[in-house]
Amino acid sequence: MDHYNTLMKNYGPPAFNAVQGKGLYLYDEAGRAYLDFSSGIAVTSLGHSHPRWVAAVQAQAAELTHCSNLFGIPGQQLLADRLVTQAGPGRVLFCNSGAESNDALIKLARLHGQYLTGAEGKRYTVVAAQNAFHGRTFGGMGATPQEKIQGGFRPMLEGFKFGQLNDIESFDKIIDESVAAVFLESIQGEGGVFPAEPGFLQELRALCTERSVLLMLDEVQCGIGRSGHFFAFEKSGVRPDAIGMAKGLGGGFPIGAIWVAEAYAELFQPGSHGTTFGGSPLASAAANAVLDVIEEEALIEKVAANSPAWHDALNALADKYPNQIDCVRGAGYMVGLALKPQGHNLKVTAAAREKQLLIVPAGHNVIRLLPALIATPEQLNQSVTILDEVLATLATAI
Ligand SMILES: Cc1ncc(COP(=O)(O)O)c(C=O)c1O
C-alpha cells in the first residue's frame, strides 16, 4: 500500500521523510544530513533538539503537561510577563498557532469597534495589505487577499479592505468610520519577503491614532528575534496596539499568543474568547526555554551581528547571477531572493535540496532563507556556497 494513501493530499508528495534533527541539520531515513534553512517554516528558532529546550520540555512533560485554563499555570504567567517586558505595558492571551493568534486579533478589532460605537456590528472593518498572508482559518483567509488561499472557500468572512504595503495613501483613502483596525505583517513572509518600511509604519501609526483605529501587527513569522530585533517592527520605533505571535515562540512546540496594549487589554472579558490548549504547561515551558536560550546565548545580538555579511554575500550572488536573481530582501535571518524566470524558485528549491540545503519557496517567485537563530557565520556562508553551486548549474539551463 502506498504509505501516503491515508493522508489528505493538500501538502503534495514529500521529497523525503524527516526523522531526526540536530542543531542546523535535519536528517532523512538514510541518515543524510541537510543544512536546514527552512526551520520548519521559521519555527525551530533554536535549531533542532537544542539540549536546553529538550531538557525543559522533558522535565515539564514529567511534571504536568496539560490542565486547561480552568487553573492557573505558573509557566504561562511567567511567559506573559516576559512578552510584556518585550512588547510594553499590556496583557497576553495564549493560543496554539499563528492563524489562531490572528483570529483573536480580528475579534479584538470587532470588540474595539463595538466599544467605539456602543453597538455591535456597526464598525468592524479590518484594513489589511495586498499580498498579505495571515493564515488558513476563516479569519486569517479573510485578511489574505490571494486567490490560491481563498479560492474554493467563498463566501469569505466579511469586513476586510486592502491597502498597498508601503503606500500610505492607499491606506489613508480607505480608513474611514467603518474601520476598526489596520492589520499587517511587519515583514510579509509567504507573499515573498516584503518588509514594511519604517517610514510607512510611522505614518500608519499616526493615521491609526488620529482615526481611533487599532494598529495590529502580525509577527507570526518575522517575530521572536528572527529580524535581528525581538519584534521586526522595533526597527521603525513604532508601538502597535496589538501583536500576533506563534512559530518561533515555541521553538517547535505549537503555541501562539497575542499581546494587547494596556488601553485595549480589557476588551476581552471573562468568557469572551478562549481555547482548551492555549498556554498549556508544556507549551509554556517550551516557549520559556526558547526565551531563556535567546537571552543566555545573546541570539538576537548574534543575528544582528552576523546578518550584514551574509546579506552582502547574497547580494554578491545577485550580481554574479543577474539572469537568475532580481534582488535580495528581508532582515536578519529572514531573507528572500526574488528570482527569474517565472517558476525558478521551485527549481532552485529542488536543486538546493539535492545539494543538501533546505530552503522555502514563497510568492512572487521568491526563495526564502530562514535559518535558526543559532546559525553561525560558517553555516550562513555554507548556504551561500551551496546556492552558488546551484545557480551555476542552473545557469546553463536558462
Ligand atoms: C505572517 C503569518 N501569519 C500567520 C500564519 C499562520 O500561522 P499558522 O500556520 O501557525 O496557523 C503564518 C504562517 O505561515 C504567517 O507567516
CSV table of C-alpha atoms and ligand atoms in Angstrom, one decimal:
chain,number,residue,atom,x,y,z
A,1,MET,CA,0.0,0.0,0.0
A,2,ASP,CA,1.2,3.5,-0.8
A,3,HIS,CA,2.4,4.8,2.5
A,4,TYR,CA,0.7,8.1,1.9
A,5,ASN,CA,-2.7,6.8,0.7
A,6,THR,CA,-4.3,7.7,4.0
A,7,LEU,CA,-3.1,11.3,4.2
A,8,MET,CA,-5.1,14.0,2.5
A,9,LYS,CA,-3.3,15.4,-0.5
A,10,ASN,CA,-3.2,19.1,0.4
A,11,TYR,CA,0.6,19.1,1.1
A,12,GLY,CA,1.6,17.2,-2.0
A,13,PRO,CA,4.1,14.3,-2.0
A,14,PRO,CA,7.1,14.9,0.3
A,15,ALA,CA,10.7,15.0,-1.0
A,16,PHE,CA,11.9,12.8,1.9
A,17,ASN,CA,10.9,11.6,5.3
A,18,ALA,CA,12.5,13.6,8.1
A,19,VAL,CA,13.3,11.5,11.1
A,20,GLN,CA,15.9,13.4,13.2
A,21,GLY,CA,17.1,16.9,13.8
A,22,LYS,CA,20.3,18.3,15.5
A,23,GLY,CA,21.2,21.9,15.5
A,24,LEU,CA,21.1,23.3,12.0
A,25,TYR,CA,20.8,19.8,10.4
A,26,LEU,CA,17.7,17.7,9.5
A,27,TYR,CA,18.3,14.0,8.7
A,28,ASP,CA,16.3,11.7,6.4
A,29,GLU,CA,15.8,8.0,6.9
A,30,ALA,CA,19.1,7.1,5.2
A,31,GLY,CA,20.9,9.4,7.7
A,32,ARG,CA,21.6,12.0,5.0
A,33,ALA,CA,22.1,15.5,6.7
A,34,TYR,CA,20.5,18.6,5.2
A,35,LEU,CA,21.6,22.1,6.2
A,36,ASP,CA,18.2,23.4,7.3
A,37,PHE,CA,17.4,26.9,6.3
A,38,SER,CA,13.7,26.2,6.3
A,39,SER,CA,13.4,25.7,10.1
A,40,GLY,CA,10.0,24.1,9.7
A,41,ILE,CA,9.0,27.4,8.1
A,42,ALA,CA,10.5,29.8,10.7
A,43,VAL,CA,9.6,27.7,13.7
A,44,THR,CA,12.7,25.9,15.2
A,45,SER,CA,14.3,29.1,16.4
A,46,LEU,CA,16.9,27.3,18.5
A,47,GLY,CA,17.6,24.8,15.8
A,48,HIS,CA,16.6,21.1,16.2
A,49,SER,CA,16.7,19.5,19.6
A,50,HIS,CA,18.6,22.2,21.5
A,51,PRO,CA,19.6,20.5,24.7
A,52,ARG,CA,18.3,23.2,26.9
A,53,TRP,CA,14.9,23.2,25.2
A,54,VAL,CA,14.7,19.4,25.2
A,55,ALA,CA,15.5,19.3,28.9
A,56,ALA,CA,12.8,21.9,29.7
A,57,VAL,CA,10.2,20.0,27.6
A,58,GLN,CA,11.1,16.6,29.1
A,59,ALA,CA,11.0,17.9,32.7
A,60,GLN,CA,7.7,19.7,32.2
A,61,ALA,CA,6.2,16.6,30.5
A,62,ALA,CA,7.1,14.6,33.5
A,63,GLU,CA,5.6,17.1,35.9
A,64,LEU,CA,2.4,18.4,34.2
A,65,THR,CA,1.5,18.6,30.5
A,66,HIS,CA,-2.0,20.0,30.4
A,67,CYS,CA,-4.6,21.2,32.8
A,68,SER,CA,-6.6,23.8,30.8
A,69,ASN,CA,-7.1,27.4,31.7
A,70,LEU,CA,-9.6,26.4,34.4
A,71,PHE,CA,-6.5,26.5,36.6
A,72,GLY,CA,-3.6,28.9,37.0
A,73,ILE,CA,-0.4,27.9,35.1
A,74,PRO,CA,2.7,29.5,36.6
A,75,GLY,CA,4.8,29.0,33.5
A,76,GLN,CA,2.2,30.7,31.4
A,77,GLN,CA,2.2,33.7,33.8
A,78,LEU,CA,6.0,33.9,33.6
A,79,LEU,CA,5.8,33.7,29.8
A,80,ALA,CA,3.2,36.5,29.7
A,81,ASP,CA,5.4,38.7,32.0
A,82,ARG,CA,8.4,38.1,29.6
A,83,LEU,CA,6.4,39.0,26.5
A,84,VAL,CA,5.1,42.2,28.2
A,85,THR,CA,8.7,43.1,29.0
A,86,GLN,CA,9.4,42.9,25.3
A,87,ALA,CA,6.3,44.5,23.9
A,88,GLY,CA,5.4,47.1,26.6
A,89,PRO,CA,2.6,47.5,29.1
A,90,GLY,CA,-0.3,45.3,28.2
A,91,ARG,CA,-1.6,41.8,28.5
A,92,VAL,CA,-1.2,38.5,26.8
A,93,LEU,CA,-3.6,35.7,25.7
A,94,PHE,CA,-2.3,32.3,24.5
A,95,CYS,CA,-3.4,30.0,21.8
A,96,ASN,CA,-1.9,27.4,19.6
A,97,SER,CA,-0.9,28.7,16.1
A,98,GLY,CA,-0.4,31.7,14.0
A,99,ALA,CA,-3.8,31.6,12.4
A,100,GLU,CA,-5.5,31.4,15.9
A,101,SER,CA,-3.5,34.4,17.0
A,102,ASN,CA,-4.7,36.4,14.1
A,103,ASP,CA,-8.3,35.3,14.6
A,104,ALA,CA,-8.0,36.6,18.1
A,105,LEU,CA,-6.7,39.9,16.8
A,106,ILE,CA,-9.7,40.1,14.4
A,107,LYS,CA,-12.0,39.5,17.3
A,108,LEU,CA,-10.2,42.2,19.2
A,109,ALA,CA,-10.8,44.6,16.3
A,110,ARG,CA,-14.6,43.8,16.5
A,111,LEU,CA,-14.7,44.4,20.2
A,112,HIS,CA,-12.9,47.7,19.7
A,113,GLY,CA,-15.4,48.8,17.1
A,114,GLN,CA,-18.2,47.9,19.4
A,115,TYR,CA,-16.6,49.9,22.2
A,116,LEU,CA,-16.3,52.9,19.9
A,117,THR,CA,-19.8,52.9,18.6
A,118,GLY,CA,-21.6,51.4,21.6
A,119,ALA,CA,-23.2,48.8,19.3
A,120,GLU,CA,-22.3,45.5,17.8
A,121,GLY,CA,-21.8,45.2,14.0
A,122,LYS,CA,-21.5,49.0,13.2
A,123,ARG,CA,-17.7,49.3,13.0
A,124,TYR,CA,-15.8,46.2,12.3
A,125,THR,CA,-13.8,46.5,9.1
A,126,VAL,CA,-10.1,45.4,9.2
A,127,VAL,CA,-7.8,47.0,6.7
A,128,ALA,CA,-5.0,44.6,5.7
A,129,ALA,CA,-2.4,44.7,2.9
A,130,GLN,CA,-2.5,43.3,-0.6
A,131,ASN,CA,-0.2,40.3,-0.9
A,132,ALA,CA,-0.6,39.5,2.9
A,133,PHE,CA,-0.7,36.1,4.4
A,134,HIS,CA,-2.4,35.7,7.8
A,135,GLY,CA,-3.3,32.0,7.9
A,136,ARG,CA,-5.9,29.5,6.8
A,137,THR,CA,-8.8,29.9,9.3
A,138,PHE,CA,-11.8,31.9,8.0
A,139,GLY,CA,-10.5,35.0,9.9
A,140,GLY,CA,-6.9,34.6,8.5
A,141,MET,CA,-8.2,33.8,5.0
A,142,GLY,CA,-10.4,36.9,5.0
A,143,ALA,CA,-7.3,39.0,5.6
A,144,THR,CA,-5.3,37.2,2.9
A,145,PRO,CA,-6.4,38.5,-0.5
A,146,GLN,CA,-4.9,35.8,-2.6
A,147,GLU,CA,-6.8,33.5,-5.0
A,148,LYS,CA,-4.7,30.5,-4.1
A,149,ILE,CA,-5.8,30.9,-0.4
A,150,GLN,CA,-9.4,32.0,-0.8
A,151,GLY,CA,-10.4,30.0,-4.0
A,152,GLY,CA,-12.9,27.3,-3.3
A,153,PHE,CA,-13.9,28.5,0.1
A,154,ARG,CA,-16.1,31.5,-0.6
A,155,PRO,CA,-18.0,33.2,0.8
A,156,MET,CA,-15.3,34.7,2.9
A,157,LEU,CA,-15.8,36.3,6.3
A,158,GLU,CA,-16.9,39.9,5.5
A,159,GLY,CA,-15.3,43.0,6.8
A,160,PHE,CA,-11.9,43.3,5.1
A,161,LYS,CA,-10.4,46.0,2.9
A,162,PHE,CA,-6.9,46.2,1.5
A,163,GLY,CA,-4.3,48.8,1.0
A,164,GLN,CA,-0.9,48.5,-0.7
A,165,LEU,CA,2.0,47.8,1.6
A,166,ASN,CA,4.3,50.8,1.9
A,167,ASP,CA,1.8,53.1,0.1
A,168,ILE,CA,0.4,55.3,2.9
A,169,GLU,CA,-2.1,57.0,0.6
A,170,SER,CA,-3.8,53.7,-0.3
A,171,PHE,CA,-4.4,53.2,3.5
A,172,ASP,CA,-5.4,56.9,4.1
A,173,LYS,CA,-8.1,56.6,1.4
A,174,ILE,CA,-9.8,53.6,2.9
A,175,ILE,CA,-9.5,54.1,6.6
A,176,ASP,CA,-13.0,55.6,7.2
A,177,GLU,CA,-15.6,55.4,10.0
A,178,SER,CA,-16.3,51.8,9.3
A,179,VAL,CA,-12.7,50.7,10.1
A,180,ALA,CA,-11.8,49.3,13.5
A,181,ALA,CA,-8.2,48.1,12.8
A,182,VAL,CA,-5.3,48.0,10.5
A,183,PHE,CA,-3.6,44.6,10.3
A,184,LEU,CA,-0.2,44.0,8.7
A,185,GLU,CA,2.8,41.6,8.8
A,186,SER,CA,5.8,43.7,9.8
A,187,ILE,CA,7.6,41.7,7.1
A,188,GLN,CA,5.4,39.9,4.6
A,189,GLY,CA,6.6,36.3,4.6
A,190,GLU,CA,4.6,33.9,2.5
A,191,GLY,CA,3.9,36.7,0.0
A,192,GLY,CA,7.6,36.9,-0.9
A,193,VAL,CA,9.5,38.7,1.9
A,194,PHE,CA,8.4,42.3,1.6
A,195,PRO,CA,9.3,44.4,4.7
A,196,ALA,CA,7.0,47.2,5.8
A,197,GLU,CA,9.3,50.3,5.6
A,198,PRO,CA,9.9,52.2,8.8
A,199,GLY,CA,8.6,55.5,7.4
A,200,PHE,CA,5.4,53.8,6.2
A,201,LEU,CA,4.8,52.2,9.7
A,202,GLN,CA,5.4,55.5,11.4
A,203,GLU,CA,2.9,57.3,9.1
A,204,LEU,CA,0.4,54.4,9.5
A,205,ARG,CA,0.8,54.6,13.3
A,206,ALA,CA,-0.1,58.3,13.2
A,207,LEU,CA,-3.1,57.7,10.9
A,208,CYS,CA,-4.4,54.9,13.1
A,209,THR,CA,-4.1,57.1,16.3
A,210,GLU,CA,-5.8,60.0,14.6
A,211,ARG,CA,-8.8,57.9,13.5
A,212,SER,CA,-9.1,55.7,16.6
A,213,VAL,CA,-8.2,52.6,14.7
A,214,LEU,CA,-6.1,49.8,16.2
A,215,LEU,CA,-2.7,49.1,14.6
A,216,MET,CA,-2.3,45.3,14.9
A,217,LEU,CA,1.0,43.7,13.6
A,218,ASP,CA,1.4,40.1,12.6
A,219,GLU,CA,4.8,39.0,13.9
A,220,VAL,CA,4.0,35.3,13.5
A,221,GLN,CA,6.8,34.7,11.0
A,222,CYS,CA,9.2,37.6,11.5
A,223,GLY,CA,9.0,37.9,15.3
A,224,ILE,CA,10.9,36.4,18.3
A,225,GLY,CA,14.4,37.5,17.1
A,226,ARG,CA,14.3,36.5,13.5
A,227,SER,CA,14.8,40.0,12.2
A,228,GLY,CA,17.6,40.9,14.5
A,229,HIS,CA,15.2,42.6,16.9
A,230,PHE,CA,12.8,40.8,19.2
A,231,PHE,CA,9.9,42.1,17.1
A,232,ALA,CA,10.6,43.2,13.5
A,233,PHE,CA,8.6,46.4,13.9
A,234,GLU,CA,11.1,47.7,16.5
A,235,LYS,CA,13.4,49.0,13.8
A,236,SER,CA,10.7,51.6,13.0
A,237,GLY,CA,10.3,52.8,16.6
A,238,VAL,CA,6.6,52.3,16.2
A,239,ARG,CA,4.5,50.8,19.0
A,240,PRO,CA,1.5,48.8,17.8
A,241,ASP,CA,-1.7,48.3,19.8
A,242,ALA,CA,-1.7,44.6,19.4
A,243,ILE,CA,0.8,41.9,18.2
A,244,GLY,CA,0.2,38.3,16.9
A,245,MET,CA,2.9,35.7,17.6
A,246,ALA,CA,3.5,32.0,17.1
A,247,LYS,CA,6.0,29.9,15.1
A,248,GLY,CA,9.4,30.7,16.6
A,249,LEU,CA,7.9,31.4,20.1
A,250,GLY,CA,7.7,27.6,20.8
A,251,GLY,CA,10.8,26.6,19.0
A,252,GLY,CA,9.0,23.6,17.6
A,253,PHE,CA,6.2,23.1,20.1
A,254,PRO,CA,2.9,24.7,18.9
A,255,ILE,CA,2.0,27.9,20.7
A,256,GLY,CA,0.5,31.2,19.7
A,257,ALA,CA,0.0,34.4,21.6
A,258,ILE,CA,-1.4,37.9,21.2
A,259,TRP,CA,-0.2,40.9,23.1
A,260,VAL,CA,-2.6,43.8,23.5
A,261,ALA,CA,-1.6,47.3,24.8
A,262,GLU,CA,-3.0,48.2,28.2
A,263,ALA,CA,-5.6,50.6,26.8
A,264,TYR,CA,-7.3,47.8,24.9
A,265,ALA,CA,-6.4,44.8,27.0
A,266,GLU,CA,-9.8,44.7,28.8
A,267,LEU,CA,-11.8,44.4,25.7
A,268,PHE,CA,-11.7,40.7,26.2
A,269,GLN,CA,-13.7,39.8,29.3
A,270,PRO,CA,-14.2,36.5,31.1
A,271,GLY,CA,-15.8,34.1,28.6
A,272,SER,CA,-15.4,36.2,25.5
A,273,HIS,CA,-12.6,34.1,24.0
A,274,GLY,CA,-10.6,31.1,24.8
A,275,THR,CA,-9.1,27.8,23.8
A,276,THR,CA,-8.6,24.5,25.6
A,277,PHE,CA,-4.9,24.1,24.9
A,278,GLY,CA,-3.7,27.7,24.8
A,279,GLY,CA,-0.6,28.3,27.0
A,280,SER,CA,-0.6,24.8,28.5
A,281,PRO,CA,2.2,24.0,31.0
A,282,LEU,CA,4.1,22.1,28.3
A,283,ALA,CA,3.7,24.8,25.6
A,284,SER,CA,4.7,27.5,28.1
A,285,ALA,CA,7.7,25.5,29.2
A,286,ALA,CA,8.9,25.2,25.6
A,287,ALA,CA,8.4,28.9,24.9
A,288,ASN,CA,10.1,29.9,28.2
A,289,ALA,CA,13.1,27.7,27.2
A,290,VAL,CA,13.2,29.5,23.8
A,291,LEU,CA,13.3,32.9,25.6
A,292,ASP,CA,15.9,31.6,28.1
A,293,VAL,CA,18.2,30.4,25.3
A,294,ILE,CA,17.7,33.6,23.3
A,295,GLU,CA,18.8,35.6,26.3
A,296,GLU,CA,21.6,33.3,27.6
A,297,GLU,CA,23.2,32.9,24.1
A,298,ALA,CA,22.5,36.5,23.1
A,299,LEU,CA,20.9,35.2,19.9
A,300,ILE,CA,19.2,38.4,18.8
A,301,GLU,CA,22.5,40.3,19.1
A,302,LYS,CA,24.2,37.5,17.1
A,303,VAL,CA,21.5,37.6,14.4
A,304,ALA,CA,22.0,41.3,14.1
A,305,ALA,CA,25.8,41.0,14.0
A,306,ASN,CA,26.0,38.0,11.6
A,307,SER,CA,23.4,39.0,9.1
A,308,PRO,CA,25.0,42.0,7.3
A,309,ALA,CA,27.9,39.9,6.0
A,310,TRP,CA,25.5,37.2,4.9
A,311,HIS,CA,23.3,39.7,3.2
A,312,ASP,CA,26.3,41.1,1.4
A,313,ALA,CA,27.3,37.7,0.2
A,314,LEU,CA,23.8,37.0,-1.1
A,315,ASN,CA,23.8,40.4,-2.8
A,316,ALA,CA,27.1,39.4,-4.4
A,317,LEU,CA,25.4,36.3,-5.7
A,318,ALA,CA,22.7,38.5,-7.2
A,319,ASP,CA,25.5,40.5,-9.0
A,320,LYS,CA,27.0,37.2,-10.2
A,321,TYR,CA,23.8,35.7,-11.5
A,322,PRO,CA,21.8,38.7,-12.8
A,323,ASN,CA,19.8,36.4,-15.1
A,324,GLN,CA,18.5,34.4,-12.1
A,325,ILE,CA,18.3,36.8,-9.2
A,326,ASP,CA,16.4,40.0,-9.3
A,327,CYS,CA,17.0,41.2,-5.8
A,328,VAL,CA,17.6,40.3,-2.1
A,329,ARG,CA,15.1,41.4,0.5
A,330,GLY,CA,14.5,41.0,4.2
A,331,ALA,CA,16.0,41.5,7.6
A,332,GLY,CA,18.3,39.4,9.9
A,333,TYR,CA,17.7,35.7,9.3
A,334,MET,CA,14.6,36.2,7.2
A,335,VAL,CA,15.8,36.7,3.7
A,336,GLY,CA,14.1,36.4,0.3
A,337,LEU,CA,15.8,36.2,-3.1
A,338,ALA,CA,13.4,37.2,-5.9
A,339,LEU,CA,14.3,35.0,-8.9
A,340,LYS,CA,13.7,34.9,-12.6
A,341,PRO,CA,12.4,33.5,-14.9
A,342,GLN,CA,9.0,32.6,-13.6
A,343,GLY,CA,8.9,29.4,-11.6
A,344,HIS,CA,12.6,29.4,-11.0
A,345,ASN,CA,12.1,29.5,-7.2
A,346,LEU,CA,10.7,25.9,-7.3
A,347,LYS,CA,13.6,24.7,-9.5
A,348,VAL,CA,16.2,26.3,-7.2
A,349,THR,CA,14.5,24.9,-4.1
A,350,ALA,CA,14.6,21.4,-5.5
A,351,ALA,CA,18.2,21.7,-6.8
A,352,ALA,CA,19.3,23.1,-3.4
A,353,ARG,CA,17.7,20.1,-1.7
A,354,GLU,CA,19.7,17.8,-3.9
A,355,LYS,CA,22.8,19.6,-2.6
A,356,GLN,CA,21.5,19.1,1.0
A,357,LEU,CA,20.4,22.7,1.6
A,358,LEU,CA,16.7,23.2,2.6
A,359,ILE,CA,15.0,26.5,1.7
A,360,VAL,CA,11.4,27.5,1.3
A,361,PRO,CA,9.7,28.9,-1.8
A,362,ALA,CA,7.4,31.9,-1.4
A,363,GLY,CA,5.1,34.1,-3.5
A,364,HIS,CA,6.4,36.3,-6.3
A,365,ASN,CA,9.0,33.7,-7.4
A,366,VAL,CA,11.0,34.0,-4.2
A,367,ILE,CA,13.2,31.6,-2.3
A,368,ARG,CA,13.2,32.2,1.5
A,369,LEU,CA,16.2,31.5,3.7
A,370,LEU,CA,15.1,31.1,7.3
A,371,PRO,CA,17.9,29.6,9.4
A,372,ALA,CA,17.6,29.0,13.1
A,373,LEU,CA,18.8,31.9,15.2
A,374,ILE,CA,21.7,29.8,16.3
A,375,ALA,CA,23.1,29.7,12.7
A,376,THR,CA,26.8,30.6,12.8
A,377,PRO,CA,28.7,32.7,10.2
A,378,GLU,CA,30.2,29.5,8.8
A,379,GLN,CA,26.8,28.0,8.3
A,380,LEU,CA,25.5,31.2,6.7
A,381,ASN,CA,28.5,31.1,4.4
A,382,GLN,CA,27.8,27.4,3.6
A,383,SER,CA,24.3,28.4,2.4
A,384,VAL,CA,25.8,30.9,0.0
A,385,THR,CA,28.4,28.4,-1.3
A,386,ILE,CA,25.6,25.8,-2.0
A,387,LEU,CA,23.4,28.4,-3.6
A,388,ASP,CA,26.3,29.5,-5.8
A,389,GLU,CA,26.8,25.9,-7.0
A,390,VAL,CA,23.1,25.5,-7.6
A,391,LEU,CA,22.8,28.7,-9.6
A,392,ALA,CA,26.0,27.9,-11.6
A,393,THR,CA,24.4,24.5,-12.6
A,394,LEU,CA,21.1,26.1,-13.5
A,395,ALA,CA,22.6,29.0,-15.4
A,396,THR,CA,23.3,26.7,-18.4
A,397,ALA,CA,19.6,25.7,-18.5
A,398,ILE,CA,18.3,29.2,-18.8
B,1,LIG,C1,2.7,36.0,8.9
B,1,LIG,C2,1.9,34.8,9.2
B,1,LIG,N1,0.8,34.8,9.8
B,1,LIG,C3,0.1,33.7,10.1
B,1,LIG,C4,0.5,32.5,9.7
B,1,LIG,C5,-0.3,31.2,10.0
B,1,LIG,O1,0.3,30.5,11.0
B,1,LIG,P1,-0.1,29.0,11.3
B,1,LIG,O2,0.4,28.2,10.1
B,1,LIG,O3,0.7,28.7,12.6
B,1,LIG,O4,-1.5,29.0,11.5
B,1,LIG,C6,1.7,32.4,9.0
B,1,LIG,C7,2.2,31.1,8.5
B,1,LIG,O5,3.0,30.9,7.7
B,1,LIG,C8,2.4,33.5,8.7
B,1,LIG,O6,3.6,33.5,8.1
